[in-house]
GROMACS .gro file of C-alpha atoms in nm:
model
  287
    1MET     CA    1   1.556   0.792   0.940
    2THR     CA    2   1.373   0.683   1.258
    3ASP     CA    3   1.037   0.860   1.335
    4THR     CA    4   1.086   1.035   1.667
    5THR     CA    5   0.736   1.182   1.693
    6LEU     CA    6   0.575   1.104   2.030
    7THR     CA    7   0.222   1.158   2.148
    8ALA     CA    8   0.134   1.238   2.506
    9ALA     CA    9   0.037   0.969   2.751
   10LEU     CA   10  -0.337   0.918   2.790
   11PRO     CA   11  -0.509   0.945   3.131
   12ILE     CA   12  -0.622   0.622   3.292
   13GLU     CA   13  -0.914   0.610   3.544
   14LEU     CA   14  -0.834   0.403   3.846
   15CYS     CA   15  -1.062   0.115   3.949
   16GLY     CA   16  -1.151   0.089   4.315
   17HIS     CA   17  -1.520   0.040   4.370
   18VAL     CA   18  -1.482  -0.316   4.503
   19GLY     CA   19  -1.202  -0.222   4.742
   20LYS     CA   20  -1.419   0.051   4.905
   21LEU     CA   21  -1.691  -0.195   5.005
   22PRO     CA   22  -1.734  -0.308   5.373
   23THR     CA   23  -1.560  -0.632   5.456
   24SER     CA   24  -1.848  -0.767   5.668
   25PRO     CA   25  -2.215  -0.801   5.574
   26GLU     CA   26  -2.296  -0.665   5.921
   27CYS     CA   27  -2.203  -0.325   5.793
   28TYR     CA   28  -2.524  -0.322   5.584
   29ARG     CA   29  -2.742  -0.352   5.891
   30HIS     CA   30  -2.781   0.030   5.909
   31ASN     CA   31  -2.973   0.020   5.577
   32TYR     CA   32  -3.267  -0.140   5.758
   33ARG     CA   33  -3.432   0.126   5.968
   34VAL     CA   34  -3.727  -0.075   6.112
   35ASP     CA   35  -3.680  -0.445   6.066
   36SER     CA   36  -3.405  -0.655   6.215
   37PRO     CA   37  -3.253  -0.827   5.912
   38THR     CA   38  -3.124  -1.181   5.923
   39MET     CA   39  -2.767  -1.260   5.818
   40LEU     CA   40  -2.898  -1.409   5.495
   41GLN     CA   41  -3.076  -1.080   5.415
   42LEU     CA   42  -2.760  -0.883   5.487
   43LEU     CA   43  -2.562  -1.124   5.266
   44ALA     CA   44  -2.814  -1.065   4.987
   45ARG     CA   45  -2.755  -0.692   5.020
   46ALA     CA   46  -2.379  -0.744   5.036
   47ASP     CA   47  -2.382  -0.971   4.731
   48ALA     CA   48  -2.580  -0.713   4.529
   49ALA     CA   49  -2.341  -0.434   4.627
   50LEU     CA   50  -2.041  -0.650   4.547
   51GLU     CA   51  -2.167  -0.738   4.197
   52ASP     CA   52  -2.259  -0.373   4.127
   53ALA     CA   53  -1.916  -0.253   4.232
   54PHE     CA   54  -1.737  -0.521   4.030
   55ALA     CA   55  -1.949  -0.435   3.724
   56LYS     CA   56  -1.839  -0.067   3.760
   57ASP     CA   57  -1.474  -0.157   3.789
   58LYS     CA   58  -1.499  -0.389   3.500
   59ALA     CA   59  -1.660  -0.114   3.285
   60ILE     CA   60  -1.377   0.125   3.381
   61HIS     CA   61  -1.114  -0.132   3.297
   62GLU     CA   62  -1.270  -0.198   2.956
   63ALA     CA   63  -1.293   0.178   2.889
   64ASN     CA   64  -0.922   0.207   2.986
   65ALA     CA   65  -0.812  -0.059   2.736
   66PRO     CA   66  -0.720   0.181   2.451
   67ALA     CA   67  -0.534   0.419   2.684
   68ILE     CA   68  -0.346   0.136   2.850
   69ALA     CA   69  -0.243  -0.002   2.508
   70HIS     CA   70  -0.135   0.346   2.396
   71ASN     CA   71   0.071   0.409   2.710
   72LYS     CA   72   0.239   0.068   2.699
   73ALA     CA   73   0.345   0.134   2.341
   74LEU     CA   74   0.462   0.484   2.443
   75ARG     CA   75   0.676   0.348   2.724
   76GLU     CA   76   0.837   0.093   2.493
   77ARG     CA   77   0.902   0.357   2.235
   78VAL     CA   78   1.067   0.593   2.483
   79ALA     CA   79   1.276   0.310   2.626
   80THR     CA   80   1.388   0.214   2.279
   81MET     CA   81   1.487   0.570   2.200
   82MET     CA   82   1.686   0.599   2.526
   83LYS     CA   83   1.872   0.275   2.448
   84ALA     CA   84   1.942   0.401   2.098
   85ALA     CA   85   2.084   0.718   2.250
   86GLY     CA   86   2.317   0.514   2.462
   87VAL     CA   87   2.143   0.570   2.793
   88PRO     CA   88   2.170   0.259   3.009
   89GLU     CA   89   1.884   0.118   3.215
   90SER     CA   90   2.097   0.119   3.525
   91TRP     CA   91   2.408   0.277   3.670
   92SER     CA   92   2.622   0.231   3.973
   93ASP     CA   93   2.819   0.437   4.227
   94LEU     CA   94   3.039   0.388   4.529
   95GLU     CA   95   2.842   0.458   4.844
   96PHE     CA   96   2.838   0.372   5.211
   97PRO     CA   97   2.560   0.106   5.250
   98SER     CA   98   2.462   0.259   5.585
   99SER     CA   99   2.570   0.526   5.831
  100ARG     CA  100   2.766   0.264   6.027
  101SER     CA  101   2.951   0.127   5.726
  102ARG     CA  102   3.327   0.182   5.720
  103ASN     CA  103   3.377   0.104   5.352
  104LYS     CA  104   3.195   0.208   5.044
  105LYS     CA  105   3.035  -0.046   4.813
  106ARG     CA  106   2.924  -0.020   4.455
  107ILE     CA  107   2.548   0.021   4.454
  108SER     CA  108   2.343  -0.042   4.139
  109LYS     CA  109   2.059   0.190   4.066
  110ARG     CA  110   1.785   0.208   3.798
  111ALA     CA  111   1.799   0.482   3.542
  112GLY     CA  112   1.593   0.781   3.646
  113TYR     CA  113   1.394   0.786   3.319
  114LEU     CA  114   1.250   0.442   3.400
  115THR     CA  115   1.106   0.576   3.726
  116ASP     CA  116   0.971   0.878   3.538
  117LEU     CA  117   0.805   0.652   3.281
  118GLU     CA  118   0.634   0.461   3.562
  119ARG     CA  119   0.525   0.783   3.732
  120TRP     CA  120   0.404   0.979   3.427
  121ILE     CA  121   0.293   0.714   3.185
  122PRO     CA  122   0.053   0.481   3.372
  123ILE     CA  123  -0.023   0.135   3.221
  124ALA     CA  124  -0.229  -0.012   3.505
  125ASP     CA  125  -0.566   0.087   3.647
  126GLY     CA  126  -0.574  -0.132   3.954
  127PHE     CA  127  -0.826  -0.376   3.810
  128ALA     CA  128  -0.620  -0.683   3.898
  129HIS     CA  129  -0.629  -0.579   4.266
  130GLN     CA  130  -1.010  -0.531   4.243
  131VAL     CA  131  -1.045  -0.879   4.100
  132THR     CA  132  -0.851  -1.016   4.400
  133HIS     CA  133  -1.079  -0.818   4.637
  134TYR     CA  134  -1.382  -0.947   4.452
  135GLU     CA  135  -1.284  -1.309   4.466
  136SER     CA  136  -1.188  -1.282   4.833
  137ALA     CA  137  -1.518  -1.120   4.914
  138LYS     CA  138  -1.706  -1.398   4.732
  139ARG     CA  139  -1.529  -1.656   4.946
  140ARG     CA  140  -1.606  -1.463   5.267
  141HIS     CA  141  -1.974  -1.431   5.167
  142ALA     CA  142  -1.993  -1.803   5.096
  143GLU     CA  143  -1.843  -1.880   5.445
  144TYR     CA  144  -2.092  -1.641   5.608
  145ARG     CA  145  -2.376  -1.799   5.412
  146VAL     CA  146  -2.288  -2.156   5.528
  147LYS     CA  147  -2.278  -2.041   5.888
  148ALA     CA  148  -2.594  -1.838   5.857
  149GLU     CA  149  -2.784  -2.124   5.701
  150GLN     CA  150  -2.672  -2.362   5.976
  151GLU     CA  151  -2.778  -2.108   6.243
  152GLN     CA  152  -3.110  -2.060   6.066
  153GLN     CA  153  -3.170  -2.433   6.054
  154GLN     CA  154  -3.080  -2.467   6.423
  155ALA     CA  155  -3.311  -2.177   6.516
  156GLN     CA  156  -3.590  -2.332   6.312
  157ALA     CA  157  -3.536  -2.669   6.476
  158ALA     CA  158  -3.538  -2.511   6.819
  159LYS     CA  159  -3.859  -2.323   6.728
  160GLU     CA  160  -4.026  -2.649   6.613
  161ARG     CA  161  -3.914  -2.825   6.929
  162GLU     CA  162  -4.067  -2.551   7.139
  163ALA     CA  163  -4.388  -2.568   6.941
  164GLN     CA  164  -4.399  -2.951   6.979
  165ALA     CA  165  -4.334  -2.915   7.355
  166ARG     CA  166  -4.618  -2.661   7.387
  167LYS     CA  167  -4.850  -2.887   7.192
  168ALA     CA  168  -4.750  -3.188   7.404
  169ASN     CA  169  -4.820  -2.999   7.723
  170LEU     CA  170  -5.162  -2.893   7.594
  171ASP     CA  171  -5.244  -3.248   7.478
  172LEU     CA  172  -5.139  -3.381   7.818
  173ALA     CA  173  -5.356  -3.125   8.002
  174ARG     CA  174  -5.659  -3.218   7.784
  175ILE     CA  175  -5.615  -3.588   7.844
  176ILE     CA  176  -5.579  -3.530   8.219
  177VAL     CA  177  -5.901  -3.333   8.225
  178ARG     CA  178  -6.084  -3.566   7.993
  179TYR     CA  179  -6.024  -3.875   8.214
  180GLY     CA  180  -6.005  -3.702   8.552
  181LEU     CA  181  -5.648  -3.805   8.611
  182PRO     CA  182  -5.421  -3.649   8.876
  183GLU     CA  183  -5.295  -3.309   8.769
  184GLU     CA  184  -4.931  -3.412   8.811
  185SER     CA  185  -4.964  -3.715   8.584
  186ASP     CA  186  -4.690  -3.751   8.323
  187TRP     CA  187  -4.717  -3.941   7.994
  188SER     CA  188  -4.604  -4.270   8.141
  189GLU     CA  189  -4.862  -4.243   8.412
  190VAL     CA  190  -5.126  -4.160   8.155
  191VAL     CA  191  -5.044  -4.481   7.963
  192SER     CA  192  -5.059  -4.684   8.280
  193GLU     CA  193  -5.391  -4.543   8.394
  194LEU     CA  194  -5.569  -4.548   8.057
  195ARG     CA  195  -5.473  -4.898   7.957
  196LYS     CA  196  -5.653  -5.025   8.270
  197ARG     CA  197  -5.981  -4.913   8.121
  198ASN     CA  198  -5.999  -5.185   7.858
  199LYS     CA  199  -5.852  -5.538   7.841
  200TYR     CA  200  -5.787  -5.522   7.466
  201LEU     CA  201  -5.617  -5.188   7.515
  202ASP     CA  202  -5.403  -5.327   7.791
  203LEU     CA  203  -5.284  -5.619   7.575
  204ALA     CA  204  -5.236  -5.403   7.265
  205VAL     CA  205  -5.024  -5.156   7.459
  206ALA     CA  206  -4.801  -5.435   7.593
  207MET     CA  207  -4.755  -5.580   7.243
  208TYR     CA  208  -4.687  -5.240   7.087
  209GLN     CA  209  -4.432  -5.137   7.350
  210THR     CA  210  -4.255  -5.469   7.313
  211ARG     CA  211  -4.251  -5.415   6.938
  212ARG     CA  212  -4.088  -5.077   6.996
  213ASP     CA  213  -3.831  -5.205   7.247
  214TRP     CA  214  -3.782  -5.578   7.309
  215SER     CA  215  -3.461  -5.546   7.508
  216ASP     CA  216  -3.646  -5.694   7.812
  217GLY     CA  217  -3.798  -5.972   7.607
  218PRO     CA  218  -4.176  -6.042   7.592
  219ARG     CA  219  -4.226  -6.013   7.968
  220ALA     CA  220  -4.475  -5.721   7.942
  221VAL     CA  221  -4.692  -5.917   7.690
  222ARG     CA  222  -4.687  -6.225   7.913
  223TYR     CA  223  -4.805  -6.019   8.215
  224ALA     CA  224  -5.078  -5.853   8.007
  225LEU     CA  225  -5.196  -6.188   7.878
  226GLU     CA  226  -5.223  -6.314   8.235
  227ARG     CA  227  -5.452  -6.020   8.311
  228PHE     CA  228  -5.654  -6.073   7.996
  229THR     CA  229  -6.004  -6.214   8.079
  230ILE     CA  230  -6.173  -6.451   7.835
  231GLU     CA  231  -6.538  -6.379   7.788
  232ASN     CA  232  -6.614  -6.530   7.444
  233ASP     CA  233  -6.474  -6.736   7.158
  234ARG     CA  234  -6.293  -6.435   7.009
  235ASP     CA  235  -6.118  -6.380   7.332
  236LYS     CA  236  -6.009  -6.748   7.326
  237ASP     CA  237  -5.867  -6.698   6.978
  238ILE     CA  238  -5.683  -6.379   7.086
  239ALA     CA  239  -5.533  -6.550   7.394
  240ALA     CA  240  -5.430  -6.855   7.196
  241ASP     CA  241  -5.267  -6.651   6.921
  242VAL     CA  242  -5.075  -6.428   7.160
  243ALA     CA  243  -4.973  -6.737   7.371
  244ASP     CA  244  -4.840  -6.896   7.052
  245SER     CA  245  -4.634  -6.587   6.971
  246LEU     CA  246  -4.490  -6.604   7.322
  247ALA     CA  247  -4.409  -6.971   7.276
  248HIS     CA  248  -4.226  -6.902   6.951
  249TRP     CA  249  -4.047  -6.590   7.079
  250ASP     CA  250  -3.716  -6.560   6.897
  251GLY     CA  251  -3.596  -6.227   7.036
  252ASP     CA  252  -3.776  -6.005   6.780
  253GLY     CA  253  -4.064  -5.797   6.893
  254ARG     CA  254  -4.201  -5.765   6.543
  255ILE     CA  255  -4.372  -6.091   6.600
  256PHE     CA  256  -4.649  -5.896   6.776
  257ARG     CA  257  -4.689  -5.678   6.471
  258ASP     CA  258  -4.718  -5.971   6.232
  259THR     CA  259  -4.927  -6.220   6.428
  260THR     CA  260  -5.296  -6.268   6.345
  261TRP     CA  261  -5.415  -6.087   6.656
  262SER     CA  262  -5.154  -5.815   6.641
  263TYR     CA  263  -5.177  -5.490   6.837
  264GLY     CA  264  -5.306  -5.338   6.513
  265ALA     CA  265  -5.594  -5.586   6.510
  266LEU     CA  266  -5.668  -5.521   6.880
  267TRP     CA  267  -5.704  -5.139   6.860
  268PRO     CA  268  -6.048  -5.151   6.696
  269LEU     CA  269  -6.181  -5.390   6.956
  270VAL     CA  270  -6.143  -5.125   7.228
  271GLY     CA  271  -6.458  -4.956   7.092
  272ASP     CA  272  -6.350  -4.606   7.191
  273GLU     CA  273  -6.149  -4.428   6.926
  274GLN     CA  274  -6.072  -4.135   7.151
  275LEU     CA  275  -5.931  -4.361   7.419
  276VAL     CA  276  -5.714  -4.542   7.172
  277ALA     CA  277  -5.595  -4.213   7.018
  278ASP     CA  278  -5.509  -4.072   7.360
  279VAL     CA  279  -5.311  -4.384   7.459
  280GLN     CA  280  -5.123  -4.383   7.134
  281ARG     CA  281  -5.042  -4.015   7.184
  282ALA     CA  282  -4.918  -4.083   7.536
  283MET     CA  283  -4.697  -4.367   7.418
  284GLN     CA  284  -4.555  -4.147   7.145
  285GLU     CA  285  -4.444  -3.890   7.403
  286ASP     CA  286  -4.339  -4.153   7.650
  287ASP     CA  287  -4.090  -4.320   7.404
   0.00000   0.00000   0.00000
């Protein structure tokens, strides 16, 4: 004889902590009363809340496991008993499909006990939906993070550019004051004025600038060499070496970096480290 003893369905606690969370990290801004948090800080708070909520839902789901197994078995047992008693899982009747229908049609319907089983014997706690919410939130947070990091990098770059611009303006002002140049002088004018103060500096600047940009050929070096005055044997060597570089010009300004009397060899001959440093600073900003 078949055992017809049935035990009552067990209650199942519904999961839902993840689904109740805000969809945007901006919603966590109210948690900061004084400071103005960055998006990355808001994301950190949102991530923490998401992981905490998912951990709670997971714990609920794990605790529900025995009840879910019991209720599934109970449903199957009731369904088996109903089939054994000859109760079908569906039935049909002639009905008008709608209020405008002229003829009745046979409509198939589920057995009422199946609906009752679903209503009174739960076998799901909503954890699958919370997993979907969790994974969707993780993707959204990742997208927010990429955008926030890009914006942070852009803001930092802008801040650094502003700092460099302020420093450049201060350096320019100091150089103008140091050499008594016109107040409206720009970096290009600073180079032009300071290079006039020393023949080695003048030639070195021409060679360095041609090394940086030789699209106009070695014309600037040739003009500087024409201005270069020879006062001793070293000057003769310098003039001869630079003239040889001009004679062997092959369209590459690096020749003035690699020759014996390169611009690097001429800087020390200026004899004024501050003047050299200021001209190099001006050329850096004038590039």
